[in-house]
PDB file of C-alpha atoms in Angstrom:
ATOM      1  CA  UNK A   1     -76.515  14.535 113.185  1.00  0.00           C
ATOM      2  CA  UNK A   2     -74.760  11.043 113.512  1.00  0.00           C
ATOM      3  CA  UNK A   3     -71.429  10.538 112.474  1.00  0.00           C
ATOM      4  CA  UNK A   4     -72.323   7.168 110.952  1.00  0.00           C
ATOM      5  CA  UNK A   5     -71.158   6.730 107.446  1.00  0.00           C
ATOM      6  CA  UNK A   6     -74.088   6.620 104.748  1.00  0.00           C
ATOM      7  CA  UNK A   7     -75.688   3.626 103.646  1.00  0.00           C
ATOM      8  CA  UNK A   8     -76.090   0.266 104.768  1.00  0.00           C
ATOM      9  CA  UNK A   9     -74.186  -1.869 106.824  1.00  0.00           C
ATOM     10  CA  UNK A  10     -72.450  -5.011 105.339  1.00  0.00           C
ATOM     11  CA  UNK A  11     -74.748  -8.353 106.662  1.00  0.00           C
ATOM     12  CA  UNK A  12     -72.803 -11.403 108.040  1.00  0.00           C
ATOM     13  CA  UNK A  13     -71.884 -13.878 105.667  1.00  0.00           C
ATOM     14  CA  UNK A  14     -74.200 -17.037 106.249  1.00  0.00           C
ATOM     15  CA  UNK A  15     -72.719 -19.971 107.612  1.00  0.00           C
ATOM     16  CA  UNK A  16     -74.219 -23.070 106.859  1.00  0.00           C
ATOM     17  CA  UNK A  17     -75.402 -24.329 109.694  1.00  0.00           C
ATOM     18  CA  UNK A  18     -73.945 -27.569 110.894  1.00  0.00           C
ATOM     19  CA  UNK A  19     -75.496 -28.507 114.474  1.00  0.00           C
ATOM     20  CA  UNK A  20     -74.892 -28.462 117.989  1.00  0.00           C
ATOM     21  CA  UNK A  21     -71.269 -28.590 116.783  1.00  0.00           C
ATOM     22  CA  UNK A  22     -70.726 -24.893 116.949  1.00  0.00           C
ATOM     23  CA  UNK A  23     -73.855 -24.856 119.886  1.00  0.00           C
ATOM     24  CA  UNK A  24     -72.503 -26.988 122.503  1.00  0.00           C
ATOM     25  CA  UNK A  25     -73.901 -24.442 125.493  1.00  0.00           C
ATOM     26  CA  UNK A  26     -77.498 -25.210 124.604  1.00  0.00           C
ATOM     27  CA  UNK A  27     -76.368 -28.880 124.990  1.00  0.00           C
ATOM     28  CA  UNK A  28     -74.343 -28.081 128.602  1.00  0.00           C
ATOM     29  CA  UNK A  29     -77.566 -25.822 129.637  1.00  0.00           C
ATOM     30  CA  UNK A  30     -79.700 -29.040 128.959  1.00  0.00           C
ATOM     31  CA  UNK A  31     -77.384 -31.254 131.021  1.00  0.00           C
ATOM     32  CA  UNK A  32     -76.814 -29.310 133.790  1.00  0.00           C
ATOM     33  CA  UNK A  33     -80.711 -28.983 134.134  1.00  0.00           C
ATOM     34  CA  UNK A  34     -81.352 -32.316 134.065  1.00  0.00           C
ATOM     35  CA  UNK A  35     -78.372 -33.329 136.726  1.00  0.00           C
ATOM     36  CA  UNK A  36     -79.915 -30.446 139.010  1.00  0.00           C
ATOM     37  CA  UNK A  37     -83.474 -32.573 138.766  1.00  0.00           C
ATOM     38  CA  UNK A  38     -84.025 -35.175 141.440  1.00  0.00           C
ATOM     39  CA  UNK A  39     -83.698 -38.572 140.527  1.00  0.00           C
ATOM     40  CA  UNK A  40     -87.068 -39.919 140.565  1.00  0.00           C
ATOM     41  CA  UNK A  41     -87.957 -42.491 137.662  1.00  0.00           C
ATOM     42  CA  UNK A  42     -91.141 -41.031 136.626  1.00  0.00           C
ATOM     43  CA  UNK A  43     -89.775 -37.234 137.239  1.00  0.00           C
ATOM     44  CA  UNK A  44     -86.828 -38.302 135.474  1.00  0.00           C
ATOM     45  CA  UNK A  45     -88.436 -39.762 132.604  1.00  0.00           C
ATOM     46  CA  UNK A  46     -90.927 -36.185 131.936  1.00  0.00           C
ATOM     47  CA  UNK A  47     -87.564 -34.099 132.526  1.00  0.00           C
ATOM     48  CA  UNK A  48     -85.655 -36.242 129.644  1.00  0.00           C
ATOM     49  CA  UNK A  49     -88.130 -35.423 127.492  1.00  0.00           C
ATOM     50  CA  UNK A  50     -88.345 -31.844 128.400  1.00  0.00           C
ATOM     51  CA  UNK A  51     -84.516 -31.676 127.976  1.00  0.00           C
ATOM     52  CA  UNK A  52     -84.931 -33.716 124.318  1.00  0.00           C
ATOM     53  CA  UNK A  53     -87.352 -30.966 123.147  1.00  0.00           C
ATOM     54  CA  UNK A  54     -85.388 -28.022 124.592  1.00  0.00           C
ATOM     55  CA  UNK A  55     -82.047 -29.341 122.856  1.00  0.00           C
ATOM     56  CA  UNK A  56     -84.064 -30.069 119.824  1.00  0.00           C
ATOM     57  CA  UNK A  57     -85.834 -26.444 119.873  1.00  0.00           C
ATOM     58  CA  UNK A  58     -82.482 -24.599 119.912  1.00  0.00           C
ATOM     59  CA  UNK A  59     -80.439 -26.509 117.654  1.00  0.00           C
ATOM     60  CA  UNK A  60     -80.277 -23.693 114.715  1.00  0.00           C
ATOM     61  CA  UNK A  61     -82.920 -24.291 111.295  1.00  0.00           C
ATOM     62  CA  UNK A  62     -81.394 -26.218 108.147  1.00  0.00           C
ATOM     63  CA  UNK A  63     -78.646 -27.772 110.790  1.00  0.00           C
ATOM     64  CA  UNK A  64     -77.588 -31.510 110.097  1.00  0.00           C
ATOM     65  CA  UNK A  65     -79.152 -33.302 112.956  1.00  0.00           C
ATOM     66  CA  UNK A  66     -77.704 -36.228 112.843  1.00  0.00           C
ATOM     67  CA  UNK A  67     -74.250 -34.655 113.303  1.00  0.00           C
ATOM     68  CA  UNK A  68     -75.775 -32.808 115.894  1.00  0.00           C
ATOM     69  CA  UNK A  69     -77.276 -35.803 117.655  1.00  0.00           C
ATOM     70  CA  UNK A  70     -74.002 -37.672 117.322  1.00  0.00           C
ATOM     71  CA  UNK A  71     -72.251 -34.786 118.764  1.00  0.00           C
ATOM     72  CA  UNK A  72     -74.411 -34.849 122.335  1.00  0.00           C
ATOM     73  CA  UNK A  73     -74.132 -38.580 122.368  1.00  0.00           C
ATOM     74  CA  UNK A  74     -70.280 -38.498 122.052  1.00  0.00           C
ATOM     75  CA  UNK A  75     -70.965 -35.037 124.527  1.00  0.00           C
ATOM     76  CA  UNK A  76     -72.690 -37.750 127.276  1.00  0.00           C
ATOM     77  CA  UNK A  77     -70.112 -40.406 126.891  1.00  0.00           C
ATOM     78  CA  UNK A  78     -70.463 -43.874 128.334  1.00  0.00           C
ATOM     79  CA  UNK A  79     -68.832 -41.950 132.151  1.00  0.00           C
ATOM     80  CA  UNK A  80     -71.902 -39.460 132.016  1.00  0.00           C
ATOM     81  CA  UNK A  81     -73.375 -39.136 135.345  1.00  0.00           C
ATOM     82  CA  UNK A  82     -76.415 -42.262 135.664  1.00  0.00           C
ATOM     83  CA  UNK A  83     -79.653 -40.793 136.135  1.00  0.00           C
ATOM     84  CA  UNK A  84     -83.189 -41.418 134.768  1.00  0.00           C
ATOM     85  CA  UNK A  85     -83.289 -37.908 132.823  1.00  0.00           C
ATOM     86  CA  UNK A  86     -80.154 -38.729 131.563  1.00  0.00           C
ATOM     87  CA  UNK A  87     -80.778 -42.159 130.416  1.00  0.00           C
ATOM     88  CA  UNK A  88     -84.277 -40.793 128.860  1.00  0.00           C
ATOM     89  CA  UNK A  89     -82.506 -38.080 127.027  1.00  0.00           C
ATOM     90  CA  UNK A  90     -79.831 -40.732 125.734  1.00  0.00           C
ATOM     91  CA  UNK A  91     -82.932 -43.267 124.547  1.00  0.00           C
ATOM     92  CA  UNK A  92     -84.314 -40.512 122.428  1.00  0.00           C
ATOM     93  CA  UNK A  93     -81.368 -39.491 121.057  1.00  0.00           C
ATOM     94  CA  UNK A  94     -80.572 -43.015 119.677  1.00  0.00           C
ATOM     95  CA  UNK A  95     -84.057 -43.185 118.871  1.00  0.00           C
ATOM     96  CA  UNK A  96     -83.724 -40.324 116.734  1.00  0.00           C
ATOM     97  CA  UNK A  97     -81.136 -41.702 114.772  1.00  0.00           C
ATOM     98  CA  UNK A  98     -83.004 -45.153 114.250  1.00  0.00           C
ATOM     99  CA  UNK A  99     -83.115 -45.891 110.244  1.00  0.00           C
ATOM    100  CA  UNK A 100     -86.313 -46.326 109.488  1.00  0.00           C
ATOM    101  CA  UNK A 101     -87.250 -43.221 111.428  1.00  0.00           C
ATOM    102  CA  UNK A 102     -90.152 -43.757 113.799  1.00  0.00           C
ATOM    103  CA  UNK A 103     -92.368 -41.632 116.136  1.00  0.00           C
ATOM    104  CA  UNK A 104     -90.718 -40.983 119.614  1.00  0.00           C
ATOM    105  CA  UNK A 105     -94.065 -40.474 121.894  1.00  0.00           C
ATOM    106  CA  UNK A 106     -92.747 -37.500 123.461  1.00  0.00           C
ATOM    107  CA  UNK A 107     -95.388 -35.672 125.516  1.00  0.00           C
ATOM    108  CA  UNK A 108     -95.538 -32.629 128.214  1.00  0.00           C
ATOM    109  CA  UNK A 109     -95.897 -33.291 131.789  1.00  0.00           C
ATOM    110  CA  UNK A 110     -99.212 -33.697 132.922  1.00  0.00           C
ATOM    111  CA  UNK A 111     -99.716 -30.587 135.304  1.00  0.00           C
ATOM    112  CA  UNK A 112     -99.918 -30.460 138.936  1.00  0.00           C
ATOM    113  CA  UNK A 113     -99.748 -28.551 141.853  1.00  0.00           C
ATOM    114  CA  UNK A 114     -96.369 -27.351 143.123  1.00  0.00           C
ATOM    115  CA  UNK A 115     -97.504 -26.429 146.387  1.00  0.00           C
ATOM    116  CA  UNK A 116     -98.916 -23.367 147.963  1.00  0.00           C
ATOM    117  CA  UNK A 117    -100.815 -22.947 150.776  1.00  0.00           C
ATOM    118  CA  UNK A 118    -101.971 -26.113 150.877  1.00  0.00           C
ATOM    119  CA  UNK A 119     -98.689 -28.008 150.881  1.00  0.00           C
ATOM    120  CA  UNK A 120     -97.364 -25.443 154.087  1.00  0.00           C
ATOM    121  CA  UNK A 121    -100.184 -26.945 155.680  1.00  0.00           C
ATOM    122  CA  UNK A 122     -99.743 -30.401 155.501  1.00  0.00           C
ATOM    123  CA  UNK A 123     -97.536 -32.599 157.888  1.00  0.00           C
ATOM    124  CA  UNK A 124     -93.787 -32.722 156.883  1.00  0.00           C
TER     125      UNK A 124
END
């Protein structure tokens, strides 16, 4: 035998969610993975978006987005770090918050080889 008491546990009260307010490590986690990335204008451009969709995808259900978009704008700052990530992930942001809402074109990388074998082989 246990010696848990009988019966259920009391739940959590539910919080309303407000945003990347009370999230702001997703939004650091984001950042620092697209400062890490090199600063290639076409790489930069595909990570940006990547980094939009991952903020995006862990910002909590029924949150107010546009106080969580505000919130990583005013997070990025006008002394933000410059680089073409960045300045993607910034676009879409204000994007986002564009009244009438529009379509943002976001799309996944187009695949392509990393390296392997075939990348040892060739000249550096």
């Amino acid at each position: 035998m246990t010696d848990r008491p009988a019966g259920r546990r009391p739940l959590p009260e539910d919080q309303p969610a407000r945003g990347a307010v009370d999230r702001p490590m997703m939004l650091e986690l984001v950042l620092l993975q697209m400062q890490a990335r090199d600063r290639d204008p076409a790489c930069g451009r595909e990570t940006g978006q990547l980094g939009f969709m991952q903020w995006l995808g862990g910002l909590p259900g029924g949150c107010d987005y546009a106080a969580a978009a505000r919130a990583a704008l005013a997070r990025l700052g006008p002394d933000a770090p410059s680089s073409p990530a960045l300045a993607t992930f910034r676009a879409l942001l204000v994007a986002s918050l564009a009244v009438p809402p529009r379509p943002l074109g976001l799309s996944l990388p187009v695949p392509r080889r990393r390296g392997g074998t075939r990348a040892r082989r060739l000249p550096h």
